Amino acid sequence: MELNCYIVDAFTRERFHGNPAAVCALDKWLPDDLMQSIAIENNLSETAFVVRDGERWHLRWFTPGGEIDLCGHATLGTSFVLKTFVAPGAHRFVFRTMKNELVVTEADGRYTMQFPAYGLKPVSVTDAMTEATGARPREAYLARDLLLVYDDERIVREMTPDQAKLKELDGLLVHVTAPGSAFDCVSRSFAPKLAVPEDPVCGSGHCHIVPYWTKRLGKNTIHAYQASRRGGELWCRQDGASVELSGDAVLYSKATLHL
């Protein structure tokens, strides 16, 4: 069996920046263990698999460490692949996922995604957080992931966390964030529990990050920067229980998988 697999750099217009996602557009589902093996072989933070479901699309995401329930950059990458190679006349995509129905719209090459916002629960700042990240956060919040807030963006940009100690913290991923000088906020995202030391630009992470900064800054729009080595920009808006994430994408490669 042969299968097309695309790699798309998401949240950027420049190749080798943003967050690379692998996307496989399928006629029918592959066995779960095969999809997991493909994700491990790709060795990217996410590999997306999508199957047409009537007027909608059924979308699943696999990390090298297992399937997850929400991923922003691979949803953007999937929309780009569908728009470019599968349904070029479409400007709106509705995805059925493990937990939610997600809507993505495209206009002039920019993709806007409607995602659920996570409800953040304040938690105590601990010595374990300081030891894992190398700096003591001023605040900490927990939802699906752990969000740690710092006062200085240099701390976030220069952070070299201890991956083993990050694994011991609560939450699936760990996001660190601070106010930015050129952006409303800068952030980074770490996912050692999913065998991903750092997610270059994390869409689902901004479903934690945006609710925090809109409340703190007193406005509902956020221009965010993910300060990983690759870097990426997100234009974000809080709309009640939803977060709107907008970004660009560029194709890096198209490959044929021999399965």
CSV table of C-alpha atoms in Angstrom, one decimal:
chain,number,residue,atom,x,y,z
A,1,MET,CA,0.0,0.0,0.0
A,2,GLU,CA,1.2,3.5,-0.9
A,3,LEU,CA,0.1,6.6,1.0
A,4,ASN,CA,0.9,10.3,0.5
A,5,CYS,CA,2.3,12.1,3.5
A,6,TYR,CA,2.8,15.9,3.5
A,7,ILE,CA,4.9,17.9,5.9
A,8,VAL,CA,3.7,21.4,6.4
A,9,ASP,CA,5.4,24.2,8.4
A,10,ALA,CA,2.5,25.8,10.4
A,11,PHE,CA,2.2,29.2,12.0
A,12,THR,CA,4.8,30.7,9.5
A,13,ARG,CA,5.3,31.7,5.9
A,14,GLU,CA,8.9,30.6,5.9
A,15,ARG,CA,10.1,27.1,5.5
A,16,PHE,CA,12.2,25.8,8.4
A,17,HIS,CA,10.3,28.0,10.8
A,18,GLY,CA,7.0,27.4,12.6
A,19,ASN,CA,5.9,23.9,13.6
A,20,PRO,CA,6.3,21.0,11.2
A,21,ALA,CA,3.3,18.7,11.1
A,22,ALA,CA,2.9,15.5,9.0
A,23,VAL,CA,-0.5,15.1,7.4
A,24,CYS,CA,-1.9,11.9,5.8
A,25,ALA,CA,-5.2,12.2,3.9
A,26,LEU,CA,-6.8,8.8,3.9
A,27,ASP,CA,-9.7,7.1,2.0
A,28,LYS,CA,-10.3,5.0,5.1
A,29,TRP,CA,-8.8,4.5,8.5
A,30,LEU,CA,-5.6,2.6,9.1
A,31,PRO,CA,-5.2,0.4,12.1
A,32,ASP,CA,-4.3,2.5,15.2
A,33,ASP,CA,-1.0,0.7,15.7
A,34,LEU,CA,0.0,1.5,12.2
A,35,MET,CA,-0.9,5.2,12.6
A,36,GLN,CA,1.2,5.2,15.8
A,37,SER,CA,4.1,3.6,14.0
A,38,ILE,CA,3.9,6.2,11.3
A,39,ALA,CA,4.0,9.0,13.9
A,40,ILE,CA,7.0,7.4,15.6
A,41,GLU,CA,8.8,7.1,12.2
A,42,ASN,CA,8.0,10.7,11.3
A,43,ASN,CA,9.3,11.8,14.7
A,44,LEU,CA,7.5,15.1,14.6
A,45,SER,CA,5.5,16.5,17.5
A,46,GLU,CA,2.3,15.4,15.6
A,47,THR,CA,1.2,13.4,12.6
A,48,ALA,CA,-2.4,14.1,11.6
A,49,PHE,CA,-4.7,11.6,9.9
A,50,VAL,CA,-7.9,12.7,8.2
A,51,VAL,CA,-10.8,10.9,6.5
A,52,ARG,CA,-13.7,12.5,4.7
A,53,ASP,CA,-16.9,12.2,6.8
A,54,GLY,CA,-19.8,13.4,4.5
A,55,GLU,CA,-19.6,17.2,4.5
A,56,ARG,CA,-17.1,17.1,7.4
A,57,TRP,CA,-13.8,15.5,8.0
A,58,HIS,CA,-12.7,13.1,10.8
A,59,LEU,CA,-9.4,14.2,12.2
A,60,ARG,CA,-7.0,12.4,14.6
A,61,TRP,CA,-3.6,13.4,15.9
A,62,PHE,CA,-0.7,11.1,17.0
A,63,THR,CA,2.5,12.1,18.8
A,64,PRO,CA,5.4,9.8,19.0
A,65,GLY,CA,4.2,9.0,22.5
A,66,GLY,CA,0.5,8.4,21.7
A,67,GLU,CA,-2.8,9.9,20.4
A,68,ILE,CA,-3.9,13.3,21.8
A,69,ASP,CA,-7.2,15.1,22.0
A,70,LEU,CA,-6.3,18.5,20.6
A,71,CYS,CA,-3.6,19.9,18.4
A,72,GLY,CA,-3.5,23.3,16.7
A,73,HIS,CA,-0.6,23.3,14.3
A,74,ALA,CA,-1.5,19.9,12.8
A,75,THR,CA,-5.1,21.1,12.4
A,76,LEU,CA,-3.8,24.1,10.5
A,77,GLY,CA,-1.5,21.8,8.5
A,78,THR,CA,-4.4,19.5,7.7
A,79,SER,CA,-6.5,22.4,6.5
A,80,PHE,CA,-3.6,23.6,4.3
A,81,VAL,CA,-3.3,20.1,2.7
A,82,LEU,CA,-7.0,19.8,2.1
A,83,LYS,CA,-7.2,23.2,0.6
A,84,THR,CA,-4.1,22.7,-1.6
A,85,PHE,CA,-4.4,19.1,-2.7
A,86,VAL,CA,-7.8,17.6,-1.9
A,87,ALA,CA,-10.6,20.3,-1.9
A,88,PRO,CA,-9.1,23.4,-3.5
A,89,GLY,CA,-12.4,25.2,-3.9
A,90,ALA,CA,-13.2,24.9,-0.2
A,91,HIS,CA,-12.6,27.8,2.3
A,92,ARG,CA,-14.2,26.2,5.4
A,93,PHE,CA,-13.4,22.8,7.0
A,94,VAL,CA,-15.4,21.2,9.8
A,95,PHE,CA,-13.5,18.5,11.7
A,96,ARG,CA,-14.9,15.8,14.0
A,97,THR,CA,-12.2,15.0,16.6
A,98,MET,CA,-11.9,12.9,19.7
A,99,LYS,CA,-13.6,15.5,21.9
A,100,ASN,CA,-14.8,18.4,19.8
A,101,GLU,CA,-16.0,19.7,16.5
A,102,LEU,CA,-13.5,22.2,15.1
A,103,VAL,CA,-14.1,24.7,12.4
A,104,VAL,CA,-11.3,26.2,10.3
A,105,THR,CA,-11.8,28.9,7.7
A,106,GLU,CA,-9.2,30.1,5.1
A,107,ALA,CA,-8.9,33.6,3.6
A,108,ASP,CA,-5.9,34.8,1.5
A,109,GLY,CA,-3.8,31.9,2.7
A,110,ARG,CA,-4.3,32.5,6.4
A,111,TYR,CA,-6.2,29.9,8.4
A,112,THR,CA,-8.4,30.7,11.4
A,113,MET,CA,-9.3,27.9,13.8
A,114,GLN,CA,-12.0,28.0,16.4
A,115,PHE,CA,-10.8,26.0,19.5
A,116,PRO,CA,-12.2,25.5,23.0
A,117,ALA,CA,-10.6,27.6,25.7
A,118,TYR,CA,-9.3,25.7,28.7
A,119,GLY,CA,-10.5,26.8,32.1
A,120,LEU,CA,-7.4,27.6,34.2
A,121,LYS,CA,-7.2,26.6,37.8
A,122,PRO,CA,-4.7,28.5,39.9
A,123,VAL,CA,-2.2,26.2,41.7
A,124,SER,CA,0.6,26.9,44.1
A,125,VAL,CA,4.1,27.7,42.7
A,126,THR,CA,6.4,24.9,43.9
A,127,ASP,CA,10.1,24.2,44.3
A,128,ALA,CA,9.6,21.4,41.7
A,129,MET,CA,8.5,23.9,39.1
A,130,THR,CA,11.6,26.0,39.8
A,131,GLU,CA,13.9,23.0,39.7
A,132,ALA,CA,12.4,21.7,36.4
A,133,THR,CA,12.5,25.1,34.6
A,134,GLY,CA,15.5,26.7,36.2
A,135,ALA,CA,13.5,29.8,37.3
A,136,ARG,CA,10.7,30.4,39.8
A,137,PRO,CA,7.4,31.4,38.1
A,138,ARG,CA,5.3,34.1,39.6
A,139,GLU,CA,2.1,32.2,38.9
A,140,ALA,CA,1.0,28.7,37.9
A,141,TYR,CA,-2.3,27.4,36.5
A,142,LEU,CA,-3.5,23.9,35.6
A,143,ALA,CA,-6.0,22.6,33.0
A,144,ARG,CA,-5.1,19.8,30.6
A,145,ASP,CA,-1.6,21.3,30.7
A,146,LEU,CA,0.5,23.3,33.3
A,147,LEU,CA,0.9,27.0,32.6
A,148,LEU,CA,3.8,28.8,34.3
A,149,VAL,CA,4.0,32.6,34.1
A,150,TYR,CA,7.2,34.6,34.4
A,151,ASP,CA,7.8,38.4,34.5
A,152,ASP,CA,10.8,38.5,32.0
A,153,GLU,CA,10.6,37.2,28.5
A,154,ARG,CA,14.4,36.5,28.5
A,155,ILE,CA,13.7,33.8,31.1
A,156,VAL,CA,11.3,32.1,28.6
A,157,ARG,CA,13.6,32.6,25.6
A,158,GLU,CA,16.7,31.3,27.3
A,159,MET,CA,15.2,28.5,29.3
A,160,THR,CA,16.9,25.1,29.2
A,161,PRO,CA,14.5,22.9,31.3
A,162,ASP,CA,15.3,19.6,32.9
A,163,GLN,CA,13.2,17.2,30.8
A,164,ALA,CA,13.1,14.5,33.5
A,165,LYS,CA,11.9,16.9,36.1
A,166,LEU,CA,9.3,18.4,33.7
A,167,LYS,CA,7.8,14.9,33.5
A,168,GLU,CA,7.2,14.9,37.2
A,169,LEU,CA,5.1,18.1,37.1
A,170,ASP,CA,1.3,18.0,36.8
A,171,GLY,CA,-0.3,18.4,33.4
A,172,LEU,CA,0.2,16.7,30.0
A,173,LEU,CA,2.4,19.6,28.6
A,174,VAL,CA,4.2,22.4,30.4
A,175,HIS,CA,3.9,25.9,28.9
A,176,VAL,CA,6.0,28.8,30.0
A,177,THR,CA,5.0,32.4,29.2
A,178,ALA,CA,5.9,36.0,29.8
A,179,PRO,CA,4.9,39.5,28.5
A,180,GLY,CA,6.7,40.3,25.3
A,181,SER,CA,8.5,43.4,24.1
A,182,ALA,CA,7.4,43.1,20.4
A,183,PHE,CA,4.4,40.9,21.1
A,184,ASP,CA,1.7,40.7,23.7
A,185,CYS,CA,3.3,37.5,25.0
A,186,VAL,CA,6.1,35.0,24.3
A,187,SER,CA,5.8,31.4,25.2
A,188,ARG,CA,7.4,28.0,24.9
A,189,SER,CA,5.9,24.5,25.2
A,190,PHE,CA,7.4,21.3,26.5
A,191,ALA,CA,6.0,17.8,26.2
A,192,PRO,CA,8.4,15.1,27.4
A,193,LYS,CA,5.4,13.0,28.5
A,194,LEU,CA,4.6,12.7,24.8
A,195,ALA,CA,8.2,12.0,23.8
A,196,VAL,CA,8.4,15.6,22.5
A,197,PRO,CA,11.1,17.7,24.3
A,198,GLU,CA,9.8,21.0,22.9
A,199,ASP,CA,6.8,21.6,20.6
A,200,PRO,CA,8.0,24.5,18.4
A,201,VAL,CA,4.6,26.3,18.1
A,202,CYS,CA,1.7,24.8,20.1
A,203,GLY,CA,-1.8,25.7,19.1
A,204,SER,CA,-3.5,23.8,21.9
A,205,GLY,CA,-1.1,25.4,24.3
A,206,HIS,CA,-2.5,28.8,23.3
A,207,CYS,CA,-5.9,27.6,24.4
A,208,HIS,CA,-4.3,27.9,27.8
A,209,ILE,CA,-2.1,30.9,27.1
A,210,VAL,CA,-4.7,33.2,25.4
A,211,PRO,CA,-7.3,33.0,28.2
A,212,TYR,CA,-4.6,34.0,30.7
A,213,TRP,CA,-3.3,37.0,28.7
A,214,THR,CA,-6.7,38.3,27.6
A,215,LYS,CA,-7.7,38.5,31.2
A,216,ARG,CA,-4.4,39.9,32.5
A,217,LEU,CA,-4.1,42.5,29.7
A,218,GLY,CA,-7.8,43.4,29.6
A,219,LYS,CA,-8.4,42.9,25.9
A,220,ASN,CA,-9.7,40.0,23.7
A,221,THR,CA,-7.0,40.0,21.0
A,222,ILE,CA,-3.5,38.7,21.5
A,223,HIS,CA,-0.5,38.8,19.1
A,224,ALA,CA,1.5,35.9,20.4
A,225,TYR,CA,5.0,34.6,19.6
A,226,GLN,CA,6.3,31.1,20.3
A,227,ALA,CA,9.9,31.6,21.2
A,228,SER,CA,11.3,28.2,20.3
A,229,ARG,CA,14.4,27.9,18.1
A,230,ARG,CA,12.1,27.7,15.0
A,231,GLY,CA,9.7,30.5,16.2
A,232,GLY,CA,6.2,31.2,15.1
A,233,GLU,CA,3.4,33.8,15.2
A,234,LEU,CA,-0.2,33.4,16.2
A,235,TRP,CA,-3.0,36.0,15.9
A,236,CYS,CA,-5.5,35.1,18.7
A,237,ARG,CA,-8.9,36.2,19.9
A,238,GLN,CA,-10.8,35.2,23.0
A,239,ASP,CA,-14.5,34.7,22.3
A,240,GLY,CA,-16.2,33.5,25.5
A,241,ALA,CA,-15.5,29.8,25.8
A,242,SER,CA,-13.7,29.7,22.5
A,243,VAL,CA,-10.2,30.7,21.4
A,244,GLU,CA,-9.7,31.8,17.8
A,245,LEU,CA,-6.1,31.1,16.5
A,246,SER,CA,-5.0,32.4,13.1
A,247,GLY,CA,-1.8,31.5,11.3
A,248,ASP,CA,-0.1,30.9,8.0
A,249,ALA,CA,1.4,27.7,6.6
A,250,VAL,CA,3.9,26.6,3.9
A,251,LEU,CA,4.5,23.2,2.3
A,252,TYR,CA,7.9,21.6,3.0
A,253,SER,CA,7.6,18.2,1.4
A,254,LYS,CA,5.3,15.5,-0.1
A,255,ALA,CA,6.4,11.9,0.3
A,256,THR,CA,5.1,8.5,-0.6
A,257,LEU,CA,4.9,6.1,2.3
A,258,HIS,CA,5.3,2.4,1.4
A,259,LEU,CA,3.2,0.4,4.0
